[in-house]
Structure formats: C-alpha cells, structure tokens
CSV table of C-alpha atoms in Angstrom, one decimal:
chain,number,residue,atom,x,y,z
P,978,MET,CA,90.3,100.5,101.0
P,979,ASP,CA,86.5,100.8,101.0
P,980,ARG,CA,84.5,99.5,98.1
P,981,GLN,CA,83.1,102.9,97.2
P,982,GLY,CA,86.6,104.3,96.8
P,983,LYS,CA,87.7,101.3,94.6
P,984,GLU,CA,84.7,101.7,92.3
P,985,HIS,CA,85.2,105.5,92.1
P,986,ILE,CA,88.8,105.3,91.0
P,987,GLN,CA,88.2,102.4,88.6
P,988,GLY,CA,85.6,104.6,87.0
P,989,ILE,CA,88.1,107.5,86.8
P,990,LEU,CA,90.7,105.3,85.3
P,991,SER,CA,88.4,103.9,82.7
P,992,ARG,CA,87.0,107.3,81.6
P,993,GLN,CA,89.5,110.0,82.5
P,994,ILE,CA,92.9,109.1,83.9
P,995,ASP,CA,95.6,108.9,81.2
P,996,ALA,CA,98.7,108.2,83.3
P,997,VAL,CA,100.0,106.8,86.6
P,998,PHE,CA,102.9,108.5,88.4
P,999,PHE,CA,104.7,106.4,90.9
P,1000,ASP,CA,107.1,107.2,93.7
P,1001,LEU,CA,110.0,104.8,93.8
P,1002,ASP,CA,111.3,103.9,97.3
P,1003,GLY,CA,108.6,102.5,99.5
P,1004,THR,CA,106.1,102.4,96.6
P,1005,LEU,CA,107.5,100.4,93.8
P,1006,ILE,CA,110.6,99.0,95.5
P,1007,ASN,CA,111.7,98.0,99.0
P,1008,SER,CA,115.1,99.5,99.2
P,1009,SER,CA,115.4,100.0,103.0
P,1010,LYS,CA,118.2,97.6,103.7
P,1011,ASP,CA,120.5,98.8,100.9
P,1012,ILE,CA,119.9,102.5,101.9
P,1013,ALA,CA,120.4,101.7,105.6
P,1014,ILE,CA,123.7,99.8,105.0
P,1015,SER,CA,125.0,102.7,102.9
P,1016,ALA,CA,124.0,105.3,105.5
P,1017,ASN,CA,125.6,103.3,108.3
P,1018,TYR,CA,128.8,102.9,106.2
P,1019,ALA,CA,129.0,106.7,106.0
P,1020,LEU,CA,128.4,107.1,109.7
P,1021,GLU,CA,131.0,104.5,110.6
P,1022,LYS,CA,133.6,106.1,108.2
P,1023,LEU,CA,133.1,109.4,110.0
P,1024,GLY,CA,133.5,107.8,113.5
P,1025,PHE,CA,129.8,107.9,114.5
P,1026,PRO,CA,127.8,104.9,115.8
P,1027,LYS,CA,125.7,103.0,113.4
P,1028,LEU,CA,121.9,103.1,113.7
P,1029,ALA,CA,119.2,100.5,113.5
P,1030,GLU,CA,117.7,100.0,110.1
P,1031,GLU,CA,114.2,101.0,111.3
P,1032,GLU,CA,115.6,104.4,112.6
P,1033,ILE,CA,117.1,105.2,109.1
P,1034,VAL,CA,114.0,104.1,107.3
P,1035,LYS,CA,112.0,106.9,108.9
P,1036,HIS,CA,114.0,109.4,106.9
P,1037,ILE,CA,113.8,107.7,103.4
P,1038,GLY,CA,112.0,109.6,100.7
P,1039,TYR,CA,113.4,113.0,101.1
P,1040,GLY,CA,116.7,112.5,99.3
P,1041,GLY,CA,120.1,111.2,100.5
P,1042,GLU,CA,121.3,114.6,101.8
P,1043,ASN,CA,118.2,115.1,104.0
P,1044,LEU,CA,118.4,111.5,105.2
P,1045,LEU,CA,121.9,112.1,106.4
P,1046,ARG,CA,121.1,115.5,107.8
P,1047,ASN,CA,118.5,113.8,110.0
P,1048,ILE,CA,120.6,110.9,111.3
P,1049,LEU,CA,124.0,112.6,111.8
P,1050,PRO,CA,124.5,113.3,115.5
P,1051,VAL,CA,126.2,116.7,114.8
P,1052,ASN,CA,125.0,119.8,113.0
P,1053,ASN,CA,127.9,120.6,110.8
P,1054,GLU,CA,127.7,121.3,107.1
P,1055,ASN,CA,131.2,120.2,106.3
P,1056,ILE,CA,130.6,116.8,108.0
P,1057,LEU,CA,127.3,116.5,106.2
P,1058,LYS,CA,128.9,117.2,102.9
P,1059,GLU,CA,131.5,114.5,103.5
P,1060,ALA,CA,128.8,112.1,104.7
P,1061,VAL,CA,126.8,112.6,101.6
P,1062,LYS,CA,129.9,112.0,99.4
P,1063,ILE,CA,130.7,108.7,101.3
P,1064,PHE,CA,127.1,107.6,101.2
P,1065,ARG,CA,126.7,108.2,97.5
P,1066,GLU,CA,129.9,106.5,96.5
P,1067,TYR,CA,129.0,103.4,98.5
P,1068,TYR,CA,125.3,103.3,97.5
P,1069,PHE,CA,126.1,103.9,93.8
P,1070,SER,CA,128.4,100.9,93.9
P,1071,ASN,CA,125.8,98.8,95.8
P,1072,PRO,CA,122.4,100.0,94.7
P,1073,ALA,CA,120.4,96.8,94.6
P,1074,ILE,CA,122.0,94.0,96.7
P,1075,TYR,CA,118.8,93.5,98.7
P,1076,THR,CA,116.4,95.8,96.9
P,1077,LYS,CA,113.4,94.1,95.3
P,1078,PRO,CA,110.1,95.2,93.8
P,1079,TYR,CA,107.2,94.9,96.2
P,1080,GLU,CA,105.0,91.9,95.6
P,1081,LEU,CA,102.7,92.3,92.5
P,1082,ILE,CA,104.4,95.5,91.3
P,1083,PRO,CA,105.7,94.0,88.0
P,1084,GLU,CA,102.2,92.6,87.4
P,1085,ILE,CA,100.6,95.9,88.1
P,1086,LEU,CA,102.9,97.8,85.8
P,1087,GLU,CA,102.4,95.2,83.0
P,1088,SER,CA,98.6,95.5,83.4
P,1089,LEU,CA,98.8,99.3,83.2
P,1090,LYS,CA,100.8,99.2,80.0
P,1091,LYS,CA,98.2,96.8,78.5
P,1092,GLN,CA,95.5,99.3,79.4
P,1093,GLY,CA,97.5,101.9,77.4
P,1094,ARG,CA,98.3,104.0,80.5
P,1095,LYS,CA,101.5,106.2,80.5
P,1096,ILE,CA,103.7,105.4,83.5
P,1097,ALA,CA,106.1,107.8,85.1
P,1098,VAL,CA,108.4,107.3,88.1
P,1099,ILE,CA,108.9,110.5,90.1
P,1100,THR,CA,111.5,110.2,92.9
P,1101,ASN,CA,113.7,112.4,95.0
P,1102,LYS,CA,116.6,109.9,94.4
P,1103,TYR,CA,119.2,110.8,91.7
P,1104,TYR,CA,118.1,109.9,88.2
P,1105,ASP,CA,121.2,107.7,87.3
P,1106,ILE,CA,120.9,105.5,90.4
P,1107,SER,CA,117.1,105.2,90.0
P,1108,LYS,CA,117.5,104.1,86.4
P,1109,GLU,CA,120.1,101.6,87.3
P,1110,ILE,CA,118.0,100.0,90.0
P,1111,LEU,CA,114.9,99.9,87.8
P,1112,GLU,CA,116.9,98.2,85.1
P,1113,LYS,CA,118.5,95.7,87.5
P,1114,LEU,CA,115.0,94.8,88.8
P,1115,ASP,CA,113.7,94.4,85.2
P,1116,ILE,CA,110.9,97.0,85.6
P,1117,PHE,CA,112.4,99.9,83.7
P,1118,GLN,CA,110.9,98.4,80.5
P,1119,TYR,CA,107.4,99.6,81.7
P,1120,ILE,CA,108.4,103.2,82.5
P,1121,ASP,CA,107.7,105.9,79.9
P,1122,LEU,CA,109.4,108.6,82.0
P,1123,LEU,CA,111.7,108.8,85.0
P,1124,LEU,CA,112.3,112.0,86.8
P,1125,GLY,CA,114.9,112.0,89.6
P,1126,GLY,CA,115.5,114.6,92.2
P,1127,ASP,CA,118.2,116.1,90.0
P,1128,SER,CA,115.9,116.2,87.0
P,1129,VAL,CA,114.1,119.3,88.3
P,1130,LYS,CA,114.9,122.5,90.2
P,1131,ASN,CA,112.4,121.8,93.0
P,1132,LYS,CA,111.9,118.2,94.2
P,1133,LYS,CA,108.7,116.8,95.8
P,1134,PRO,CA,106.8,118.0,97.8
P,1135,ASN,CA,107.0,120.8,95.2
P,1136,PRO,CA,104.5,120.2,92.4
P,1137,GLU,CA,107.2,120.9,89.7
P,1138,PRO,CA,108.1,117.3,89.0
P,1139,VAL,CA,104.5,116.3,88.6
P,1140,LEU,CA,103.8,119.2,86.3
P,1141,LYS,CA,106.9,118.5,84.3
P,1142,ALA,CA,105.9,114.8,83.9
P,1143,MET,CA,102.4,115.9,82.7
P,1144,GLU,CA,104.0,118.2,80.1
P,1145,ILE,CA,106.6,115.7,78.8
P,1146,LEU,CA,104.1,112.9,78.5
P,1147,ASN,CA,101.3,115.2,77.3
P,1148,VAL,CA,98.8,114.0,79.8
P,1149,LYS,CA,96.1,115.9,81.6
P,1150,THR,CA,94.6,113.7,84.2
P,1151,PRO,CA,97.2,111.4,85.9
P,1152,VAL,CA,97.1,110.0,89.4
P,1153,ILE,CA,100.2,110.0,91.7
P,1154,ILE,CA,100.9,107.1,94.0
P,1155,GLY,CA,103.3,107.2,96.9
P,1156,ASP,CA,104.0,106.4,100.5
P,1157,SER,CA,104.6,109.8,102.0
P,1158,GLU,CA,103.3,113.3,102.5
P,1159,THR,CA,105.7,114.5,99.9
P,1160,ASP,CA,103.9,112.5,97.2
P,1161,VAL,CA,100.4,113.6,98.4
P,1162,LYS,CA,101.3,117.3,98.6
P,1163,SER,CA,103.1,117.3,95.3
P,1164,GLY,CA,100.1,115.8,93.6
P,1165,LYS,CA,97.5,117.9,95.4
P,1166,ASP,CA,99.4,121.1,94.6
P,1167,ALA,CA,99.6,120.0,90.9
P,1168,GLY,CA,95.8,119.5,90.9
P,1169,ILE,CA,95.7,115.8,90.3
P,1170,LYS,CA,94.3,112.7,92.2
P,1171,THR,CA,96.5,111.1,94.9
P,1172,VAL,CA,96.8,107.6,96.3
P,1173,LEU,CA,98.7,106.9,99.5
P,1174,VAL,CA,100.1,103.5,100.0
P,1175,GLU,CA,100.6,102.4,103.6
P,1176,TYR,CA,103.1,99.6,103.1
P,1177,GLY,CA,106.1,101.8,102.5
P,1178,PHE,CA,108.4,103.9,104.6
P,1179,GLY,CA,106.4,107.1,105.0
P,1180,LYS,CA,104.9,108.5,108.2
P,1181,VAL,CA,101.3,107.3,107.6
P,1182,ASP,CA,99.6,109.7,110.1
P,1183,LEU,CA,101.4,112.6,108.6
P,1184,ALA,CA,100.6,111.6,105.0
P,1185,ARG,CA,97.0,111.0,105.9
P,1186,SER,CA,96.8,114.6,107.3
P,1187,PHE,CA,97.3,115.8,103.7
P,1188,ASN,CA,94.0,114.2,102.7
P,1189,PRO,CA,95.0,111.8,99.9
P,1190,ASP,CA,92.1,110.9,97.6
P,1191,PHE,CA,92.6,107.2,98.1
P,1192,ILE,CA,94.5,105.0,100.6
P,1193,VAL,CA,95.6,101.4,100.1
P,1194,LYS,CA,97.2,99.1,102.7
P,1195,ASN,CA,99.0,96.7,100.4
P,1196,THR,CA,99.9,96.0,96.8
P,1197,LYS,CA,96.9,93.6,96.5
P,1198,GLU,CA,94.6,96.6,97.2
P,1199,LEU,CA,96.7,98.7,94.8
P,1200,ARG,CA,96.2,96.2,92.1
P,1201,GLU,CA,92.4,96.2,92.7
P,1202,LEU,CA,92.5,99.9,92.5
P,1203,LEU,CA,94.4,100.3,89.3
P,1204,CYS,CA,93.9,97.2,87.2
P,1205,GLU,CA,90.7,96.7,85.2
C-alpha cells in the first residue's frame, strides 16, 4: 500500500466514511481448513476422490453450492444437490474447528467501533452459520449488521447486499473490504469505495482487474488504512 493511498483513505474516513463493510471468509476469518474438510467429506461420501485444500480454497467466496459445482468431477444437478446437502450438514456441525480471525482483526474492529463507525459483514455464506462462527470467535459483538447470502435475493457480486446494508444502517458513504472480485464489483456497482485485501482466498489478478480503490497486502496494512 503506497503512502499516498493510505493518507487519502484516512482523510476519507475522518471526513466522510460512516461505515465499513467487510467480507467474511478470506477477509475477517481464515476458514479454509474447515471448508476444505467439509467439501472433501461430501466428495468422499459420494464416492469421489478428495482434493488438496489449496485446490478447494480457489473456489471459496462464491457460496457453498458454487464451490461444489466447481470441484465435483461430474456435471449432474442431482449429484450437486446431494453434495450440497452433505456439505452443509457436516459444515454446520463443524463450522469453526480450525477457523480463526486473521491477526489484528479483533483489534481493527474494536478500533473502528471506538471511532464510531458502523460495521457490517456482507458474505455469500448462509446467515445462520456466519453468525455462529462470528459468535464462536468472539467478534460478533462488534458487528452492527450481518447479511448472508440468504439475506438477499441477489448475492455478491450483485450490488444488492451493499445497497441493503446502506439502507438498513442509514449510511451514505461506506467502504467495502474483501479479498475477491465479487466484493470489488459489488462495491463499485453500488457506487462506494472498495478495498482489496491480498491475504485471503481470492484470485488477486482477477480482483485487481476490477480496479479496487485501494489494495492492502496484510492486516497490518489494513489497520494502518482504517485506524486513526
């Protein structure tokens, strides 16, 4: 993150930005191992070979159904439906065995609350499982609004969840922070500032092609960007 960018957004935060919208997986929390274990459980139950965690991680961020659609070795809607059922049952029973907040995330959230910023989490993951994970990790206390993939008709990259969060929280100039092109596009199409984090699961080159307003490499840079 260049110095000019840092000063620019700190100025925006101080004078204009009234809320921060975070993606969940790959932005606030590292959930890759639990998701990969659950996906492999579904594959194995259906008689398919398991995949390496890094292969599954490539498809995180688009919702469980899309993840399984991308990793299943067959194109069959009935098999996909069964895989989704198995995956969800297992994952909902084991949502945060290995999942942890990224370093500095609790500190960043606490600092934002002290600044008086509204905080929303906008994820394509189901609301109930997202809330349970945030509670288990003791960071739900900082969240003013949680929108899951089932909280809206159209998930990210559609701007609907961003616009809905703005309406519910009654904010006009938020910034959205995420690790993938879905976050950047959702924010851009809603007309708000966007921050791409490169430490998550997203395809960095693809996300960069959507021209995020700011890019950070790690949570230390994210803290410098957001915290006064």
